Coordinates of C-alpha atoms in Angstrom, one line a residue:
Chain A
X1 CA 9.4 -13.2 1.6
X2 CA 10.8 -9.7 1.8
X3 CA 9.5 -6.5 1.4
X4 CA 9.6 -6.1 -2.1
X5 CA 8.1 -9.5 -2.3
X6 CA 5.2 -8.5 -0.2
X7 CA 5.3 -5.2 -2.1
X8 CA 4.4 -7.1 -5.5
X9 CA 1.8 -9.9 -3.9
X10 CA 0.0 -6.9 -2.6
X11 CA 0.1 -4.6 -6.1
X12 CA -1.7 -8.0 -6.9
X13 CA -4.0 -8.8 -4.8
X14 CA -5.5 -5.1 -5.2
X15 CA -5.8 -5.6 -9.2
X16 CA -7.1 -8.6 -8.5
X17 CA -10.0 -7.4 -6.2
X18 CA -10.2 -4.5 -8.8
X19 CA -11.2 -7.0 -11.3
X20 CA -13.4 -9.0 -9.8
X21 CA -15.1 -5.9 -8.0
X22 CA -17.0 -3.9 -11.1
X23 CA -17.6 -0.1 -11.6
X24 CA -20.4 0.8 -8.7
X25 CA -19.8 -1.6 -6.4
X26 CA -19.9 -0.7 -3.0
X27 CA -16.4 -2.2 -1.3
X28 CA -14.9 -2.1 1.8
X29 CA -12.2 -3.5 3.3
X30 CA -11.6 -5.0 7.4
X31 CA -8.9 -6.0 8.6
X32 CA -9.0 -9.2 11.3
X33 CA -6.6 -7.9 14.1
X34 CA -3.7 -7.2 14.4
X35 CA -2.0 -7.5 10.9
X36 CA -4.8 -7.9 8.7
X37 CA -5.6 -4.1 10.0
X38 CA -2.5 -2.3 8.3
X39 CA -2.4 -4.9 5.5
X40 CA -6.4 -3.7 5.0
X41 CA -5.5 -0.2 4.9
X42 CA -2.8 -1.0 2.3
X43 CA -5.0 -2.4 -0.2
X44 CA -7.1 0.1 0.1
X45 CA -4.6 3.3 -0.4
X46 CA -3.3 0.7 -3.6
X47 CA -6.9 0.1 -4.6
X48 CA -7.4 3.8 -4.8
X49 CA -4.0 4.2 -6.8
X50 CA -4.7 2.1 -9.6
X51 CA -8.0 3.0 -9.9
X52 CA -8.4 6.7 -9.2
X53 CA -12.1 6.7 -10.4
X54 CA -13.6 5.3 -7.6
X55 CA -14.1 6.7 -4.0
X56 CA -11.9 6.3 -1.5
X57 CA -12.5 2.6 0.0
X58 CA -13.1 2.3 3.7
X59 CA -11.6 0.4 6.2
X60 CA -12.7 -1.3 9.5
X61 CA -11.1 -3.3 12.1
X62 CA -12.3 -6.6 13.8
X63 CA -10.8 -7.8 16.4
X64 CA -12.3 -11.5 17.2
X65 CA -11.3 -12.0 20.9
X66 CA -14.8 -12.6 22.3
X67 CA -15.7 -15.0 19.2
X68 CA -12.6 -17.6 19.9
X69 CA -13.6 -21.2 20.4
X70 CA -10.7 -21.6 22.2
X71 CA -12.0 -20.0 25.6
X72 CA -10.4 -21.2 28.9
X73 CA -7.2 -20.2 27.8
X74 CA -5.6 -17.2 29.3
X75 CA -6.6 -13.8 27.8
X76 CA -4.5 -10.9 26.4
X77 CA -6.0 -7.6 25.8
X78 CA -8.4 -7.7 23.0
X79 CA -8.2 -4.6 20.6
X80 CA -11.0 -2.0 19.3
X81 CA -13.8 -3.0 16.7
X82 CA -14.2 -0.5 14.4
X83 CA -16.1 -0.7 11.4
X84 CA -17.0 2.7 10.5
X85 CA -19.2 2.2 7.5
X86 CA -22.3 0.6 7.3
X87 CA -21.7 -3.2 6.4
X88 CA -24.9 -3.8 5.1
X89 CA -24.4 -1.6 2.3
X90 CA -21.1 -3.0 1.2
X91 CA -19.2 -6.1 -0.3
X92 CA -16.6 -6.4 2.3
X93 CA -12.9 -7.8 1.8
X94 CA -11.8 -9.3 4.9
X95 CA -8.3 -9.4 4.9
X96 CA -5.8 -10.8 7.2
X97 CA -2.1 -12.0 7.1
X98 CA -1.9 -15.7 7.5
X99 CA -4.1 -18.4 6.7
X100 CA -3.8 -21.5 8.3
X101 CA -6.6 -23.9 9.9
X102 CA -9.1 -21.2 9.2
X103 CA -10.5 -20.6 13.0
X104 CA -9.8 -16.8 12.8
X105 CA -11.5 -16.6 9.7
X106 CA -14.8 -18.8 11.2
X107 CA -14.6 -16.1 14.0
X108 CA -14.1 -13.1 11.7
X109 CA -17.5 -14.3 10.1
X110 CA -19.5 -14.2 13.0
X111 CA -18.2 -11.1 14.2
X112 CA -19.3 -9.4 11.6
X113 CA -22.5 -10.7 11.3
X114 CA -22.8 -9.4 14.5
X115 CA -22.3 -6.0 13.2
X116 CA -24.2 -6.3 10.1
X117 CA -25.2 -8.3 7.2
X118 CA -22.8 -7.1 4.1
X119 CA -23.8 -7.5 0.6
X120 CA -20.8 -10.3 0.2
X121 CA -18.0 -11.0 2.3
X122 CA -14.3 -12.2 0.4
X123 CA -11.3 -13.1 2.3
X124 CA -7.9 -11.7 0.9
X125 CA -4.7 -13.4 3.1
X126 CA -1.2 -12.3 2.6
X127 CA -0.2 -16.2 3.2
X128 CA -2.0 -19.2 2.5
X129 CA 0.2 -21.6 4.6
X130 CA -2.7 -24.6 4.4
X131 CA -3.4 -27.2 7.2
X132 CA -7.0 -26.1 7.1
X133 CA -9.2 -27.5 9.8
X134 CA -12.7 -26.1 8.7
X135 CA -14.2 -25.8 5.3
X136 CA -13.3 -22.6 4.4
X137 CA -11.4 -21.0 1.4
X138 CA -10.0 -17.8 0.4
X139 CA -11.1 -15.7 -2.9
X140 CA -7.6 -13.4 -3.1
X141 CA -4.2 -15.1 -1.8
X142 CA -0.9 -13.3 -1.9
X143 CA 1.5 -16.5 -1.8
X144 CA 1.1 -19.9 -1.2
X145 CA 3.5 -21.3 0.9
X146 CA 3.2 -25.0 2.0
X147 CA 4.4 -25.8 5.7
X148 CA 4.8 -28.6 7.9
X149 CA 2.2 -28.0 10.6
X150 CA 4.7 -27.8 13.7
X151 CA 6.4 -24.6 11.9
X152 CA 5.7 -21.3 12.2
X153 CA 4.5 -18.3 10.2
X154 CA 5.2 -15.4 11.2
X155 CA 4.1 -12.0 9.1
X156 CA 5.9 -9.0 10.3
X157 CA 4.6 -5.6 8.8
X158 CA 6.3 -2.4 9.6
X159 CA 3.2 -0.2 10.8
X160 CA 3.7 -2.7 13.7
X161 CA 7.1 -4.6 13.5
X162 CA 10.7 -2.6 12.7
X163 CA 10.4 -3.8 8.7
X164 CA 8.4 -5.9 5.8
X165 CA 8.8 -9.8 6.0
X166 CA 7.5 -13.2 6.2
X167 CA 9.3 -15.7 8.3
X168 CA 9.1 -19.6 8.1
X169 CA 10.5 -21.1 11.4
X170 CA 10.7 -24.4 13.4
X171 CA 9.5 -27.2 12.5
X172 CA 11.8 -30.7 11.0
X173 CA 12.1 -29.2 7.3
Chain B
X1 CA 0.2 -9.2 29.3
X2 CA -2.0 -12.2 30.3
X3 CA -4.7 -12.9 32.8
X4 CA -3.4 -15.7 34.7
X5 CA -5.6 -15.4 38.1
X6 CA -8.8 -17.9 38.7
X7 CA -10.5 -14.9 40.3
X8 CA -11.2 -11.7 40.9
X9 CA -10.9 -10.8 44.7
X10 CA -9.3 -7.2 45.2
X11 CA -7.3 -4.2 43.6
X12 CA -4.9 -4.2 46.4
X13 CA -2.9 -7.4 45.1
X14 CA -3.3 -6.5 41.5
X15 CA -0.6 -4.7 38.9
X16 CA -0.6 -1.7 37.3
X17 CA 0.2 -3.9 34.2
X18 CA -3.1 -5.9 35.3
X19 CA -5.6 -3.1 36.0
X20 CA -4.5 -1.6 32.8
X21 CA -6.1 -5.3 30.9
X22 CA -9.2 -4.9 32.6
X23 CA -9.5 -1.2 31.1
X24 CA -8.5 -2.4 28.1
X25 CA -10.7 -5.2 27.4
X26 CA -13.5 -3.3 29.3
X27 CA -12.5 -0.7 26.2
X28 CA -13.5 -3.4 23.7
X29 CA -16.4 -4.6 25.3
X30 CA -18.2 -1.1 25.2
X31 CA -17.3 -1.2 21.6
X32 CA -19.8 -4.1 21.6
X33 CA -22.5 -2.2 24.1
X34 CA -22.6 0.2 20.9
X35 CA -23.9 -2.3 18.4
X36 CA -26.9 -3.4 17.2
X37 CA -26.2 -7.0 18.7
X38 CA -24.8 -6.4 22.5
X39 CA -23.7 -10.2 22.6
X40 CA -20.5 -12.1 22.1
X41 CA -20.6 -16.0 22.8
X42 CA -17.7 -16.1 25.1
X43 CA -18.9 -17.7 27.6
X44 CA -21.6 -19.6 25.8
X45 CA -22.8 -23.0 28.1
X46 CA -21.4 -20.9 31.2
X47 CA -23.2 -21.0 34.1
X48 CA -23.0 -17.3 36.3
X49 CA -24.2 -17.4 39.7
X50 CA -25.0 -13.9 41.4
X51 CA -24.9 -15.0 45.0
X52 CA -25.9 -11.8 46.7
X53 CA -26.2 -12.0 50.1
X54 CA -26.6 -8.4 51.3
X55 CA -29.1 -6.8 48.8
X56 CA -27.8 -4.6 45.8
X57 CA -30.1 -3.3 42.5
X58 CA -27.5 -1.9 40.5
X59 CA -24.4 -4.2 40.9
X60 CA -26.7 -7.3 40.7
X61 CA -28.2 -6.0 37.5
X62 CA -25.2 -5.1 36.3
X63 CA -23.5 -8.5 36.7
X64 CA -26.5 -10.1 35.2
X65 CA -26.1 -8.6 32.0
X66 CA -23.0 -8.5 31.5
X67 CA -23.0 -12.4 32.3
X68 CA -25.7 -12.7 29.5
X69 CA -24.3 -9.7 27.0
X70 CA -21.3 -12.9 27.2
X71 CA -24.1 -15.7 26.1
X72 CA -23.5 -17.1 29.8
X73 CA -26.5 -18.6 31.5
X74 CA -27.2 -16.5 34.9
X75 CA -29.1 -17.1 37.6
X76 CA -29.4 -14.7 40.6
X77 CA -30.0 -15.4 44.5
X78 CA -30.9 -13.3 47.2
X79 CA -30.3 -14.3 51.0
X80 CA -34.0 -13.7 51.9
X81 CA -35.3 -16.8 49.3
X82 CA -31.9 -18.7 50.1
X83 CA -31.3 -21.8 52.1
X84 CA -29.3 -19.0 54.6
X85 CA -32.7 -18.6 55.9
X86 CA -32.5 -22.6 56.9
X87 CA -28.9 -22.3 58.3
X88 CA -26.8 -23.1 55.1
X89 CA -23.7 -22.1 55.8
X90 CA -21.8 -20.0 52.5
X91 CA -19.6 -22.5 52.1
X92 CA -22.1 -25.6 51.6
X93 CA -24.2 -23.3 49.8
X94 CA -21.6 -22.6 47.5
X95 CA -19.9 -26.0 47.0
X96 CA -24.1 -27.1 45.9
X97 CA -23.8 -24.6 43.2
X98 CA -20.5 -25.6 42.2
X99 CA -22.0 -29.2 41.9
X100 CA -24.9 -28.4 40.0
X101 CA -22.0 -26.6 37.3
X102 CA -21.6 -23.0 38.2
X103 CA -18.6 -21.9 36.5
X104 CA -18.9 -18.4 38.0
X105 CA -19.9 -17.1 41.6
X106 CA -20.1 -13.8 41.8
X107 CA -21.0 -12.5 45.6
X108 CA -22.1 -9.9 47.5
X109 CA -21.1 -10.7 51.6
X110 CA -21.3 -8.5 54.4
X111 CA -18.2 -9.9 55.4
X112 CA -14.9 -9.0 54.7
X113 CA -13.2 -11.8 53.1
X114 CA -16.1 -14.1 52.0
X115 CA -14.8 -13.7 48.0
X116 CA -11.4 -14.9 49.2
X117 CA -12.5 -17.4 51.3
X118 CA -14.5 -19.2 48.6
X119 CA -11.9 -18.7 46.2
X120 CA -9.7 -20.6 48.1
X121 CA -12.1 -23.4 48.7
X122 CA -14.1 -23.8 44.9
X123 CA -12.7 -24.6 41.9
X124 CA -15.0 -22.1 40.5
X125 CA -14.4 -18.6 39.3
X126 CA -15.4 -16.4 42.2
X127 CA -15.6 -12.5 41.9
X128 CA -16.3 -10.2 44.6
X129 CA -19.0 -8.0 44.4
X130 CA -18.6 -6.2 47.4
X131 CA -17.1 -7.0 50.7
X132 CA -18.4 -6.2 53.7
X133 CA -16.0 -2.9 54.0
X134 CA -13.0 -4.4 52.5
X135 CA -13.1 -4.0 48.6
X136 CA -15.3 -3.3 46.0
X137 CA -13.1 -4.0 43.1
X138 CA -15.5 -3.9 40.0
X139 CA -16.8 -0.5 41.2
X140 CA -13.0 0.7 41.3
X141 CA -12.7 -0.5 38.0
X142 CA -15.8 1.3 36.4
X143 CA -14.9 4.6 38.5
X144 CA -11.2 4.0 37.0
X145 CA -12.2 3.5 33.4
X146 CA -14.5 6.3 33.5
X147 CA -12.3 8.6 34.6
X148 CA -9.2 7.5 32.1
X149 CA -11.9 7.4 29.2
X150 CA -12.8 11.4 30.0
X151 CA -9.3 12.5 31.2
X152 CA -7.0 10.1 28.8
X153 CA -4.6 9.4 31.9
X154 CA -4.8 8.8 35.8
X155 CA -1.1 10.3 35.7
X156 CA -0.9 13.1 38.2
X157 CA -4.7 13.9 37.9
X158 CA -6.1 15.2 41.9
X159 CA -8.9 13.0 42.8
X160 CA -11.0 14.0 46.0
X161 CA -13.3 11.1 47.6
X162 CA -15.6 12.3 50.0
X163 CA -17.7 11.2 52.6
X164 CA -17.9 7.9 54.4
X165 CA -14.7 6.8 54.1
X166 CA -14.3 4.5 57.4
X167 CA -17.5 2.0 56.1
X168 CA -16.4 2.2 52.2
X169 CA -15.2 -0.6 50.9
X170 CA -15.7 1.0 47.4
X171 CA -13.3 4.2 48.5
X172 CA -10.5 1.3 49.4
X173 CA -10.7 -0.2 45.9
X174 CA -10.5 3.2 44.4
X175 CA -7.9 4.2 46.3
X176 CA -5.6 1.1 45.3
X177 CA -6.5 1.6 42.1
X178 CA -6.3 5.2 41.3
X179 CA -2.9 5.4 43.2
X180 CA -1.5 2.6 41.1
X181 CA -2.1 4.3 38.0
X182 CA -0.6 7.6 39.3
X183 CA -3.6 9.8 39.9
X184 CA -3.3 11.7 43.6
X185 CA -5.8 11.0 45.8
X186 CA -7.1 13.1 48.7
X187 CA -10.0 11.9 51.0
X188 CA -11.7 14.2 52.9
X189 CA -14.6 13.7 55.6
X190 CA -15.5 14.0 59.1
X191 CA -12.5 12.6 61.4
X192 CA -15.2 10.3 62.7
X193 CA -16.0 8.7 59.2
X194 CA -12.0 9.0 58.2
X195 CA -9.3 8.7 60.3
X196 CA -5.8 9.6 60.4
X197 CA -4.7 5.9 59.5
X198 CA -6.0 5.9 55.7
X199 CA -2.6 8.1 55.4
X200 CA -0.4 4.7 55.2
X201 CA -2.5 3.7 51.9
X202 CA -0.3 6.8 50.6
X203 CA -3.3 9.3 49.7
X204 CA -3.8 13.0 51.5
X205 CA -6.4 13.3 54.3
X206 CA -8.1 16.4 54.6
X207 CA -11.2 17.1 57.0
X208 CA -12.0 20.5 55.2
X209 CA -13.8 20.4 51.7
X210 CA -13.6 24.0 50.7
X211 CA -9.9 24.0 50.8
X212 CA -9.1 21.3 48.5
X213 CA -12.1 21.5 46.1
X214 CA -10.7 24.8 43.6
X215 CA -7.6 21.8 42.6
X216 CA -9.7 18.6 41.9
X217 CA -10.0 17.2 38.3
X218 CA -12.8 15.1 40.1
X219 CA -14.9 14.4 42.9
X220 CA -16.0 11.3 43.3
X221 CA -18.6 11.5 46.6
X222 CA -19.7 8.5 48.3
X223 CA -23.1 7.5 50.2
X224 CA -23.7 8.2 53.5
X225 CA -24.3 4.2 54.5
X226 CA -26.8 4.6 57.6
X227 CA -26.4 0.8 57.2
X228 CA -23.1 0.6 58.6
X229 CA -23.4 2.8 61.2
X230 CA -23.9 1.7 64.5
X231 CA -23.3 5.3 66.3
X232 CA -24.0 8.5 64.8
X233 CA -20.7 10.0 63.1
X234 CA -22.2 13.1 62.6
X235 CA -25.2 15.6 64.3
X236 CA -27.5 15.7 61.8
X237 CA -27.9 15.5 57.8
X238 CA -28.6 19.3 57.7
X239 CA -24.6 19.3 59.5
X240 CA -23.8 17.2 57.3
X241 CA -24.3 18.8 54.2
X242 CA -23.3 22.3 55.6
X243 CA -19.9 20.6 55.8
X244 CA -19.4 18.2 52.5
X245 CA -22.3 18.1 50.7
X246 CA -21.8 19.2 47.5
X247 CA -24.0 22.7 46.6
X248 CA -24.1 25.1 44.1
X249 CA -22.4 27.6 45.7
X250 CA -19.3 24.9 46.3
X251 CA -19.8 23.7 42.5
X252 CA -19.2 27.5 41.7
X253 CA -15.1 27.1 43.8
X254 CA -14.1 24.0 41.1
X255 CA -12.4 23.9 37.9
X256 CA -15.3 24.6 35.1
X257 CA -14.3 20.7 33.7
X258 CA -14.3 19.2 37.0
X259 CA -15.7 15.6 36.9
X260 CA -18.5 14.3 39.0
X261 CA -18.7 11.4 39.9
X262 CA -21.2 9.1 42.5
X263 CA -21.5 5.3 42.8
X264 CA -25.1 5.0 43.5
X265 CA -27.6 4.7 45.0
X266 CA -27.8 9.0 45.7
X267 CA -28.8 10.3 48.3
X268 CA -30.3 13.5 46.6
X269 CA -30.0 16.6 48.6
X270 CA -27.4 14.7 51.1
X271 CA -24.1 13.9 49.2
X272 CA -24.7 16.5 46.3
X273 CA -27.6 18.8 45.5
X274 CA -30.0 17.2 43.0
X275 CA -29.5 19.5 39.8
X276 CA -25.9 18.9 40.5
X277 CA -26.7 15.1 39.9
X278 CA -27.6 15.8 36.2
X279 CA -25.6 18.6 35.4
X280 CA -22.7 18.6 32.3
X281 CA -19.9 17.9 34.6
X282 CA -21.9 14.8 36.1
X283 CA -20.6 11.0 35.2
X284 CA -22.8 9.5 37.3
X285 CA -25.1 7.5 34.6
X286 CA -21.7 6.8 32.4
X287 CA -20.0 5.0 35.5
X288 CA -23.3 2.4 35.3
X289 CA -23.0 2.2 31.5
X290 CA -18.9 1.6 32.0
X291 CA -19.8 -1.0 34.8
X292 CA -21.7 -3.6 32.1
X293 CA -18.2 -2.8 30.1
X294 CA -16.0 -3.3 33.2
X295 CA -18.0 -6.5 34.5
X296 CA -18.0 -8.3 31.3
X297 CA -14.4 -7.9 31.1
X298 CA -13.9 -9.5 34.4
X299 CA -15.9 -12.5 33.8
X300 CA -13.9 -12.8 30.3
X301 CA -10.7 -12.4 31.8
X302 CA -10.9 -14.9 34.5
X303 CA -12.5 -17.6 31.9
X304 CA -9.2 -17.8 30.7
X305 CA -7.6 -17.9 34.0
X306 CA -6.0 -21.3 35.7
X307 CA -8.6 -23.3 37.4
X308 CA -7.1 -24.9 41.3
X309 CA -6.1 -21.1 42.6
X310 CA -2.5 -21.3 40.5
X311 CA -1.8 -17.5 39.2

């Protein structure tokens, strides 16, 4: 996937949430670190775009270090959680960049009940790659790609990376 | 940047790249101090042991919640109510709570070296809380986060510890710390509580107070520790504080934003006068506040780190 590719699955994914979200419904959008957060931020400012009417969306981070079920491995740095608005008020879009066995995601829920109990929570991925290990689903899904499990994914974003893309690697395919 | 070490023993041996973790994650975990539920399950079925040999309040407390703010299970002993009192020796008490599933021993010794010496011989996590008067490394960690958090950078920031220097293990840790990270650090003090061979740990010595104070971004004064003391180091308190305690009419010679900073317990009216304690420029209460942050990410970190003392 390139950039423009991206470009389009995202202009999607944001009419798509439009849709689905109506008129006076309180949305907000966090992103599961580290690339959900700039791909959260981008559906918003494209949420806001085609749909000037509504206020400007807001936009957390989660980062789901401490809520791993993989502990006893060795640790980088976790990053900030920062979930400015008030989740119980608001139908949240969790959004990250890959979906695969769906551990993240099991995390990203507890997290955030943690921090509050939203309204609704949706998950919006960039990739669905599948090889799901828990029985979770996601609402909004950029592209589907279907892997082998021993390849990799690997989403690079240029808030973070040098440019836009989506990189299949490894594996016997 | 990883954790890879088993436990957590002393600044001197750590990083730049690996102090700079702890602050980090310590950042995130006061992120989760701020919210309505204080607790992550990180270390959920964990069991913490605080084996605290020579007493402590704060530290003690400190570790025990941030062993529970992690979901661990924590359990706290004192010498006094301790099988010490029956002639236990630390290592067969220690190797018992290791066999009854202690994942974590955190101690307090009188001794220098009882942290390492149980991390070499348990295949537990051991963390030093306090080392006889070799390191303190937690408390270095808190006073080093707290400062970076108000200041934004050690870099070339003048940091003055004063007081007992000679019977401090927390003033080692700092200095390793703080001098790692690129802050300048001058210690000043009675020659008989600091003597000329702290130079070699590349930090300023300086016996008179008022000549240093007008350039400090922080003062970070440390307790007079009768405890320690087997001779008097100095003639009286009243001397004393004459010399470096910290008065108004001193406070009145420091930048207006200096930083003040204590590790507890105070002595009021020794170290620093007592309104100085709660004034504006005082950090005191944020350094215990930053320790639950700090100790929580140690016990995270080493979780992750190798089990058989491989780093």
């Amino acid at each position: 996937m390139d950039a423009a590719a991206i470009d389009r699955s995202l202009n999607r994914l944001a009419h798509e949430i439009l849709e689905r979200s109506p008129e006076g419904v309180a949305l907000g959008f966090v992103g599961i670190h580290t690339r959900g957060v700039p791909l959260a931020e981008r559906l918003a400012k494209l949420t806001q775009k085609f749909d000037p009417s509504r206020p400007v969306l807001p936009v957390g981070q989660l980062d789901i270090s401490f809520h791993r079920d993989d502990i006893g491995r060795a640790k980088p740095a976790p990053k900030i959680t920062d979930i400015a608005f008030d989740v119980d008020k608001e139908h949240v879009i969790l959004v990250d960049d890959v979906f695969f066995t769906g551990r993240s995601v099991r995390a990203a829920l507890n997290a955030l009940v943690d921090i509050g109990r939203a309204k609704t929570v949706r998950l919006a991925v960039l990739v669905d790659r599948g090889h799901r290990q828990l029985p979770i689903r996601a609402d909004y899904v950029g592209k589907n790609i279907p892997t082998s499990i021993e390849e990799k994914v690997e989403v690079r974003l240029s808030e973070i990376d040098a440019n836009d893309e989506v990189i299949v690697s490894g594996g016997t395919v | 940047m990883k954790w890879t070490r088993k436990d957590f023993i002393d600044i001197q041996s750590l990083s730049r790249e690996e102090i700079e973790l702890v602050l980090d994650t310590a950042a995130s975990f006061k992120k989760v101090l701020e919210r309505p539920i204080k607790k992550v399950p990180s270390l959920r079925g964990k069991t913490v042991v605080n084996l605290f040999i020579e007493p402590s309040t704060r530290t003690r407390v400190s570790f025990e919640l941030a062993a529970q703010n992690l979901s661990a299970d924590v359990i706290s002993m004192a010498a006094e109510s301790s099988s010490f009192k029956k002639g236990e020796t630390l290592k067969d008490t220690a190797l018992n709570l290791q066999a009854l599933n202690a994942e974590f021993i955190v101690i307090r010794h009188s001794a220098a070296g009882a942290a390492q010496f149980l991390a070499e011989r348990l295949n537990a996590h051991v963390i030093n809380a306090g080392d006889g008067a070799h390191e303190h490394p937690t408390q270095a960690m808190l006073d080093t986060f707290t400062i970076r958090e108000k200041l934004g950078t050690l870099e070339g920031k003048h940091i003055l510890i004063v007081g007992d220097i000679l019977y401090s293990r927390v003033a080692r840790s700092d200095i390793w710390s703080l001098t790692k990270l690129g802050a300048k650090v001058t210690l000043v003090g009675p020659t008989t509580l600091l003597p000329e061979h702290f130079r070699d740990m590349g930090v300023g010595v300086v016996h008179d107070l008022d000549s240093v104070l007008p350039q400090a971004d922080v003062i970070n004064l440390l307790r007079i520790q009768h405890e320690r003391q087997s001779k008097a180091a100095f003639p009286s308190l009243g001397e004393y504080i004459g010399v470096y305690g910290l008065t108004r009419e001193r406070f009145k010679k420091c930048k207006p934003d200096v930083m003040i900073m204590h590790p507890g317990p105070i002595n009021r009216g020794v170290e620093i006068e007592s309104d100085l304690a709660d004034c504006g420029n005082s950090v005191i209460l944020q350094q215990v506040t930053n320790g639950l942050a700090v100790r929580m990410a140690v016990l995270y970190l080493v979780s992750g780190g190798a089990v058989g003392g491989v780093e």
